[in-house]
CSV table of C-alpha atoms in Angstrom, one decimal:
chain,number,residue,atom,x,y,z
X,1,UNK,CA,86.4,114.7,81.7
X,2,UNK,CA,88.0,111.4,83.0
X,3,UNK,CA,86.5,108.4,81.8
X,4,UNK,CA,84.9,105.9,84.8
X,5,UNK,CA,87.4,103.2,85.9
X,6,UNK,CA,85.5,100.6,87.5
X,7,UNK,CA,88.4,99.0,88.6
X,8,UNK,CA,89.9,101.9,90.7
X,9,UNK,CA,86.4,102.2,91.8
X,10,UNK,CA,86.0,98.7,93.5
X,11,UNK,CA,89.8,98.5,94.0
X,12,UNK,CA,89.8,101.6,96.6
X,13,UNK,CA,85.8,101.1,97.7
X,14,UNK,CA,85.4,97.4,97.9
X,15,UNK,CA,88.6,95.4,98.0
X,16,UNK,CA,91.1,97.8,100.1
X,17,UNK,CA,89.0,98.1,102.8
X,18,UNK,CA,88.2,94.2,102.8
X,19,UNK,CA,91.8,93.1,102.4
X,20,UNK,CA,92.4,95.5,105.8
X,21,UNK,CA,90.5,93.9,107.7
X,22,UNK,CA,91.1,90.1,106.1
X,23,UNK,CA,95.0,90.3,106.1
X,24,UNK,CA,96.5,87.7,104.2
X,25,UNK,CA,98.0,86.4,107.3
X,26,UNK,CA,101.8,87.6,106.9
X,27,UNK,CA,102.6,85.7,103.6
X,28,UNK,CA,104.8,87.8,101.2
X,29,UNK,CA,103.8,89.2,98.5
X,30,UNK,CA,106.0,91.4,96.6
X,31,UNK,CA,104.5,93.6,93.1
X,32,UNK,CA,106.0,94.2,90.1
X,33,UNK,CA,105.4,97.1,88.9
X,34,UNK,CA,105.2,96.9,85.2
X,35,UNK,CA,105.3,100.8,83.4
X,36,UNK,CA,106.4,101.3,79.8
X,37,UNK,CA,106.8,105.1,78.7
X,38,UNK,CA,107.2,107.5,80.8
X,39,UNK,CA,106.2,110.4,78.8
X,40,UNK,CA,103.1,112.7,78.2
X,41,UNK,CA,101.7,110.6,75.4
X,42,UNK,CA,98.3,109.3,75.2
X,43,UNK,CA,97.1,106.4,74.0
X,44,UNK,CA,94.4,107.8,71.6
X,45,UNK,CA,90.4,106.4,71.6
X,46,UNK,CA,91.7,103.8,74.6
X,47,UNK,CA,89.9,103.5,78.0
X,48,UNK,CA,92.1,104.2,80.4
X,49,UNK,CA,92.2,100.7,81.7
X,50,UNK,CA,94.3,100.0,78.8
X,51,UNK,CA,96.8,103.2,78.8
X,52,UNK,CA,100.3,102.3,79.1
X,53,UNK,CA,102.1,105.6,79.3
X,54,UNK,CA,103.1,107.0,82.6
X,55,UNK,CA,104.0,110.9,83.0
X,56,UNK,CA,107.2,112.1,84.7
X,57,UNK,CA,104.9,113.5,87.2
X,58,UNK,CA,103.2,110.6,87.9
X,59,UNK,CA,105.8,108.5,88.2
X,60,UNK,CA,107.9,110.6,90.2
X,61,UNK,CA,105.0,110.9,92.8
X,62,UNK,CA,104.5,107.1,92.6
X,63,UNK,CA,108.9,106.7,93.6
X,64,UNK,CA,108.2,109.6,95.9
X,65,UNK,CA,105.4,107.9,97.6
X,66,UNK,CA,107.8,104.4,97.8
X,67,UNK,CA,110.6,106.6,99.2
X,68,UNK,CA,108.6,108.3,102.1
X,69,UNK,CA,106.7,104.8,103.1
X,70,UNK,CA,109.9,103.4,103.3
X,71,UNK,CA,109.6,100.6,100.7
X,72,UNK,CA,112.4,98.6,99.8
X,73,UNK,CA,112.9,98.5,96.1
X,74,UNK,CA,115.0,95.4,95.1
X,75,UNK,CA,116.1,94.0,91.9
X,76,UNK,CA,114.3,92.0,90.2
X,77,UNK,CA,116.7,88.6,90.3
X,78,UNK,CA,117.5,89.4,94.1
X,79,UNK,CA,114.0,89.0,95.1
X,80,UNK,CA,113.1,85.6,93.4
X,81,UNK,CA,116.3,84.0,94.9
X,82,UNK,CA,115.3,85.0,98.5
X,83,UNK,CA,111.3,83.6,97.5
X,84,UNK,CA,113.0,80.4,96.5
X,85,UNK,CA,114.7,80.1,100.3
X,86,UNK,CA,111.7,81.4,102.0
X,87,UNK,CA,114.2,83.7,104.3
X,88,UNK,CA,115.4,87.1,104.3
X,89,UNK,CA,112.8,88.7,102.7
X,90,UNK,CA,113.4,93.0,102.4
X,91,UNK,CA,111.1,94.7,104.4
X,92,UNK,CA,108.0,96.2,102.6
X,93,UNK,CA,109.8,95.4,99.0
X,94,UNK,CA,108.5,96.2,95.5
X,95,UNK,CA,110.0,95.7,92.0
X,96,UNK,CA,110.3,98.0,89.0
X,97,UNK,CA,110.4,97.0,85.6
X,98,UNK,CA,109.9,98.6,82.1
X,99,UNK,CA,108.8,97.0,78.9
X,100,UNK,CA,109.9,98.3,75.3
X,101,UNK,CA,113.0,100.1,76.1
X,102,UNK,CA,112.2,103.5,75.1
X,103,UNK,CA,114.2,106.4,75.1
X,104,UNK,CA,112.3,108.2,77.8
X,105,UNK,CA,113.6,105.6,80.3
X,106,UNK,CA,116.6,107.2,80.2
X,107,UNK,CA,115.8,110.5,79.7
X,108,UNK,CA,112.7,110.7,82.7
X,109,UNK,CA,112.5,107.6,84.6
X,110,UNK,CA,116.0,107.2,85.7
X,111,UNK,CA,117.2,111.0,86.8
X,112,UNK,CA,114.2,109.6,89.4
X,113,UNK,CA,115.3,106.4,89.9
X,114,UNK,CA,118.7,107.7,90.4
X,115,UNK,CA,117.5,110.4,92.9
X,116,UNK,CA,116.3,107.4,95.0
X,117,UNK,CA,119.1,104.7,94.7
X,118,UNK,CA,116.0,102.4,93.2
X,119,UNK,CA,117.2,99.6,90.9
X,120,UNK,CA,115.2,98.9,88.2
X,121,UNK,CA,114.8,96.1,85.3
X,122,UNK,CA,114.7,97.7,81.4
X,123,UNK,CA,113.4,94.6,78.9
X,124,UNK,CA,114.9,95.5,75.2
X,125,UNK,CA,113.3,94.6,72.3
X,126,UNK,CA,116.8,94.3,70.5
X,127,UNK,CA,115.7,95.0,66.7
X,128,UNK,CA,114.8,98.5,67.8
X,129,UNK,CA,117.8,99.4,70.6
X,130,UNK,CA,121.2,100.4,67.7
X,131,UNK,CA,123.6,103.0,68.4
X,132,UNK,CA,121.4,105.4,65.6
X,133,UNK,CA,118.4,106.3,67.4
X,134,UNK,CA,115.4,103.5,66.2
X,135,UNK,CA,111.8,103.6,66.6
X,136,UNK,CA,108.8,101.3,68.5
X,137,UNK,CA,104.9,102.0,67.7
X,138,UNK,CA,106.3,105.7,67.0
X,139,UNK,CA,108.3,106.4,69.5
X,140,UNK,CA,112.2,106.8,70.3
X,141,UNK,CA,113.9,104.0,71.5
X,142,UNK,CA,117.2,103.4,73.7
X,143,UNK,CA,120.4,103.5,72.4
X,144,UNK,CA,123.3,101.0,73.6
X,145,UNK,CA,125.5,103.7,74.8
X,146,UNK,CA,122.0,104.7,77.1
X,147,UNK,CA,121.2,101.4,78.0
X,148,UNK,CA,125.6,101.2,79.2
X,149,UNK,CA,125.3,104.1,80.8
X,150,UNK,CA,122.5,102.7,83.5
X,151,UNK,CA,123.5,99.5,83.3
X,152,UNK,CA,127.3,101.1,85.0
X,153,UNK,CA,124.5,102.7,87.5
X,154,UNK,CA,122.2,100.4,88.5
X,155,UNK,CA,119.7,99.1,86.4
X,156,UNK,CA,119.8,95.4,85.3
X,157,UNK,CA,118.4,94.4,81.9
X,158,UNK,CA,116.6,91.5,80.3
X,159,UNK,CA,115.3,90.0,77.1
X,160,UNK,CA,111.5,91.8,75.2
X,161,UNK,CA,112.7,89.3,72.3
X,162,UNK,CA,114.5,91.1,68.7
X,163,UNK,CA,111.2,92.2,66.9
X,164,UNK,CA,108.8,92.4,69.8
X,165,UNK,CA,106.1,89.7,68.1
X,166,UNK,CA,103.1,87.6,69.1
X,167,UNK,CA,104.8,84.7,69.9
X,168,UNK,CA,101.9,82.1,70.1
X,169,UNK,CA,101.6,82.9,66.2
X,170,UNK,CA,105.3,81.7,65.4
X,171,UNK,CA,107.0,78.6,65.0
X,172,UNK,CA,109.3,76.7,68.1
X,173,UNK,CA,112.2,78.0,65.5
X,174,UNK,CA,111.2,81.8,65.3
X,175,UNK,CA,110.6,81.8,69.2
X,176,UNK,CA,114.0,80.0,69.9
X,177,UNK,CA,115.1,83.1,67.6
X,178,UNK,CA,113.7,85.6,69.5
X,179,UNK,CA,115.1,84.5,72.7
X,180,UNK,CA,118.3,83.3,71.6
X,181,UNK,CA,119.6,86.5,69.9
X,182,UNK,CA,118.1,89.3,72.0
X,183,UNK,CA,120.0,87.7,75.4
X,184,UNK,CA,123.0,87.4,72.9
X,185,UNK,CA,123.0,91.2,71.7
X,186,UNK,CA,122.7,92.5,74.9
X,187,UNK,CA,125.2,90.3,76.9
X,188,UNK,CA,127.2,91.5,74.0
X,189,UNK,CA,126.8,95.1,74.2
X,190,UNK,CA,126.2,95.5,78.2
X,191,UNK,CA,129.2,93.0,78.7
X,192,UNK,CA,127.0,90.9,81.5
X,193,UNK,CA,125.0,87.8,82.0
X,194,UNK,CA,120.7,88.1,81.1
X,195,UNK,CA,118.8,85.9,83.3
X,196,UNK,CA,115.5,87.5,82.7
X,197,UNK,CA,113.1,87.7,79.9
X,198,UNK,CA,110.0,89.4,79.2
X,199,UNK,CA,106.7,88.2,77.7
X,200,UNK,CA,105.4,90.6,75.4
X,201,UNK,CA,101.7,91.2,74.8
X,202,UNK,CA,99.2,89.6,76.5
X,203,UNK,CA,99.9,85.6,78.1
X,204,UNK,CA,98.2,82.9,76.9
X,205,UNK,CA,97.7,81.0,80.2
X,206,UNK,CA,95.1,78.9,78.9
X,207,UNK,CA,97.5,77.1,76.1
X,208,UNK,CA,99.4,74.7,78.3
X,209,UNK,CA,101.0,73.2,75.0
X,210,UNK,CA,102.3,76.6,74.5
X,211,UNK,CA,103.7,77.5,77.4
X,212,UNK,CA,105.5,74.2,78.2
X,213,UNK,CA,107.0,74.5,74.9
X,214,UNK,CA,107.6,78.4,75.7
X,215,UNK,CA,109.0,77.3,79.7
X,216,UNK,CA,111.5,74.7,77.9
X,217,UNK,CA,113.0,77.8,75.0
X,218,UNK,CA,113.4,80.2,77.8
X,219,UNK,CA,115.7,77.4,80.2
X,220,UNK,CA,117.3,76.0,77.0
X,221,UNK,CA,118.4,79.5,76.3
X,222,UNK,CA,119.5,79.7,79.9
X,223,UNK,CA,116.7,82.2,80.9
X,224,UNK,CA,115.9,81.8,84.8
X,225,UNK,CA,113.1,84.6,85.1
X,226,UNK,CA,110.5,85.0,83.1
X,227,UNK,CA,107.9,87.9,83.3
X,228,UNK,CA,104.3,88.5,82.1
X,229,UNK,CA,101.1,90.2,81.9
X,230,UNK,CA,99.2,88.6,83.7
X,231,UNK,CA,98.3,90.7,86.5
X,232,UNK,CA,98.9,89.9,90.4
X,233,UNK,CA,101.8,89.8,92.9
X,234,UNK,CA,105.1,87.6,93.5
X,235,UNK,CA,104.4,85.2,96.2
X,236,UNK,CA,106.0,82.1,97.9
X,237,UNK,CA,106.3,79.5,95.2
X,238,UNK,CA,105.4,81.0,92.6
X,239,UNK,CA,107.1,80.0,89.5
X,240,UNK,CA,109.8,81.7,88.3
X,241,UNK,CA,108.6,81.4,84.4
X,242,UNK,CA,105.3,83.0,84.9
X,243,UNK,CA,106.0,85.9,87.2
X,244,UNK,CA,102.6,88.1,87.6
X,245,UNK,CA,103.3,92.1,87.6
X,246,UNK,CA,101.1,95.0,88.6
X,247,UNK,CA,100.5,97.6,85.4
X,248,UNK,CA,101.1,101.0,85.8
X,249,UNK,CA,100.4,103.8,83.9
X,250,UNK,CA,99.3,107.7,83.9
X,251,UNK,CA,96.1,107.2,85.6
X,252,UNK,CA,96.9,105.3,88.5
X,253,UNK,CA,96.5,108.0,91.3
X,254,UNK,CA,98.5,107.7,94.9
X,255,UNK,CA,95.3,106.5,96.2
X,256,UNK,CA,94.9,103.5,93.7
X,257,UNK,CA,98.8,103.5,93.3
X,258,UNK,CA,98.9,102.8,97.3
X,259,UNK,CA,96.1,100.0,96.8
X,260,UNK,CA,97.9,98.3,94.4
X,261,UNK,CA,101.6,98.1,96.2
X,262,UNK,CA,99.5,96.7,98.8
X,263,UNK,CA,98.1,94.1,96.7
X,264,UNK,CA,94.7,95.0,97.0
X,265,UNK,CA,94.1,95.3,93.2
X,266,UNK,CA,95.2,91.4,92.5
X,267,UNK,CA,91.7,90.8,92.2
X,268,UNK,CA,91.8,92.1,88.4
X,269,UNK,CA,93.9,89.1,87.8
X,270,UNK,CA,91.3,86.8,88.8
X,271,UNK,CA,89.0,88.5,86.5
X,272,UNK,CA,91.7,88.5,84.1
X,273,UNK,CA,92.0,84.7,83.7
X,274,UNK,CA,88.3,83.7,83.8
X,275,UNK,CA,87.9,86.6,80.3
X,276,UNK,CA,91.1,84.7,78.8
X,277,UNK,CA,89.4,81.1,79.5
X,278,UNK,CA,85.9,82.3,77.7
X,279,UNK,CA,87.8,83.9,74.9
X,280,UNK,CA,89.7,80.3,74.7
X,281,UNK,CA,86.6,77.9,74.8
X,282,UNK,CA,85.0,80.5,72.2
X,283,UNK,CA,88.3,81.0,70.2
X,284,UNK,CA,90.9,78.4,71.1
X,285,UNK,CA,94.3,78.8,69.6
X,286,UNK,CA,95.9,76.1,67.4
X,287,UNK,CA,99.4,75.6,68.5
């Protein structure tokens, strides 16, 4: 038996139907949608909450459902350049990206993605993506002759640092490290510029130290997109270094999938923040 999700609950009981009737009155708002695997696995002893594997038949129900509601899915750099000149917009857009660069990317996610014409944006971890098959948290990674192939067909790429670490526990030195040399190795390999870069693990938004030291790496290194974690959609000024995405993963039903393309399950964010402030005033981090 599925375990309660209380968001889903108030997501498709409370906040849809409120966010119906109070519209946000026409401003933009554009998800990312953030999946990882797209496989079977299961997160073992984890609430669902926290699962970050996606099946193929969930995910191919979830580009099915994009498809026949006529969504526009855009690429990630596209969209943030038309935010920045307030014009243009697509109509009814969304974003995919994938964190962690695993093999089943290529192997499930983009026969789909291909049977649509959806781009999509594939972060790599570089220590774990070789020509001889790697592995990340146990499972198979991408190799560089994969990540070519879609790259020829349509999917951009972007920076999940070399070893995938917790940067708020390494040094400016390490971090410039780990943004420097993962851009370099794959411009290298996919023979094309990386603009965008992917935080991994959780954000520390409450460390300001941090992340003006992190925002001044990432444009030093010549990074112009940086995404997180922290949940919520793309919107009209938002900063380009702090992008909020929408998780995705096997349990997320059309019903709550719809609700959250909508925006109507931003309100985790919210909630989000004010558990990350508390754990900061009870636990602040020394930078």
């Amino acid at each position: 038996m599925s375990l309660f999700r209380i968001d889903r609950f108030l997501t498709v009981n409370i906040f849809s139907p409120l966010l119906r009737v109070f519209s946000n009155n026409g401003e933009t708002q554009i998800p990312i949608l953030m999946y990882h695997s797209i496989s079977d696995d299961k997160m073992e002893g984890k609430h669902p909450y926290f699962e970050t594997n996606t099946s193929l038949a969930v995910f191919s129900e979830h580009m099915k459902h994009l498809h026949e509601n006529q969504y526009e899915v855009v690429n990630l750099d596209d969209v943030v350049e038309q935010l920045k000149i307030e014009k243009n917009y697509p109509n009814k857009p969304v974003v995919i990206t994938f964190d962690d660069g695993f093999r089943d990317i290529y192997t499930n996610a983009f026969p789909v993605l291909q049977e649509y014409s959806f781009p999509a944006t594939v972060f790599l971890p570089t220590a774990f993506i070789e020509n001889k098959r790697k592995k990340f948290v146990g499972k198979e990674c991408l190799t560089w002759d994969e990540v070519i192939e879609m790259s020829r067909n349509g999917i951009l790429f972007g920076s999940h640092t070399v070893n995938h670490p917790k940067l708020i526990s390494l040094s400016i030195e390490d971090i410039k490290y780990e943004l420097h040399e993962s851009k370099e190795e794959i411009e290298k390999n996919i023979e094309k510029r990386i603009e965008t870069f992917s935080y991994p693990y959780a954000f520390p938004e409450g460390n300001k130290v941090f992340i003006h030291n992190l925002d001044s790496i990432a444009r030093g290194c010549k990074y112009k997109i940086m995404v997180t974690t922290k949940i919520g959609s793309l919107k009209t000024g938002s900063s380009s270094f702090c992008l909020k995405r929408i998780p995705m993963n096997n349990y997320d039903d059309l019903r709550l999938f719809d609700a959250k393309i909508k925006g109507q399950y931003n309100w985790v964010g919210f909630v989000q923040s004010y558990f990350k402030a508390i754990k900061n005033v009870i636990n602040t981090d020394s930078y």
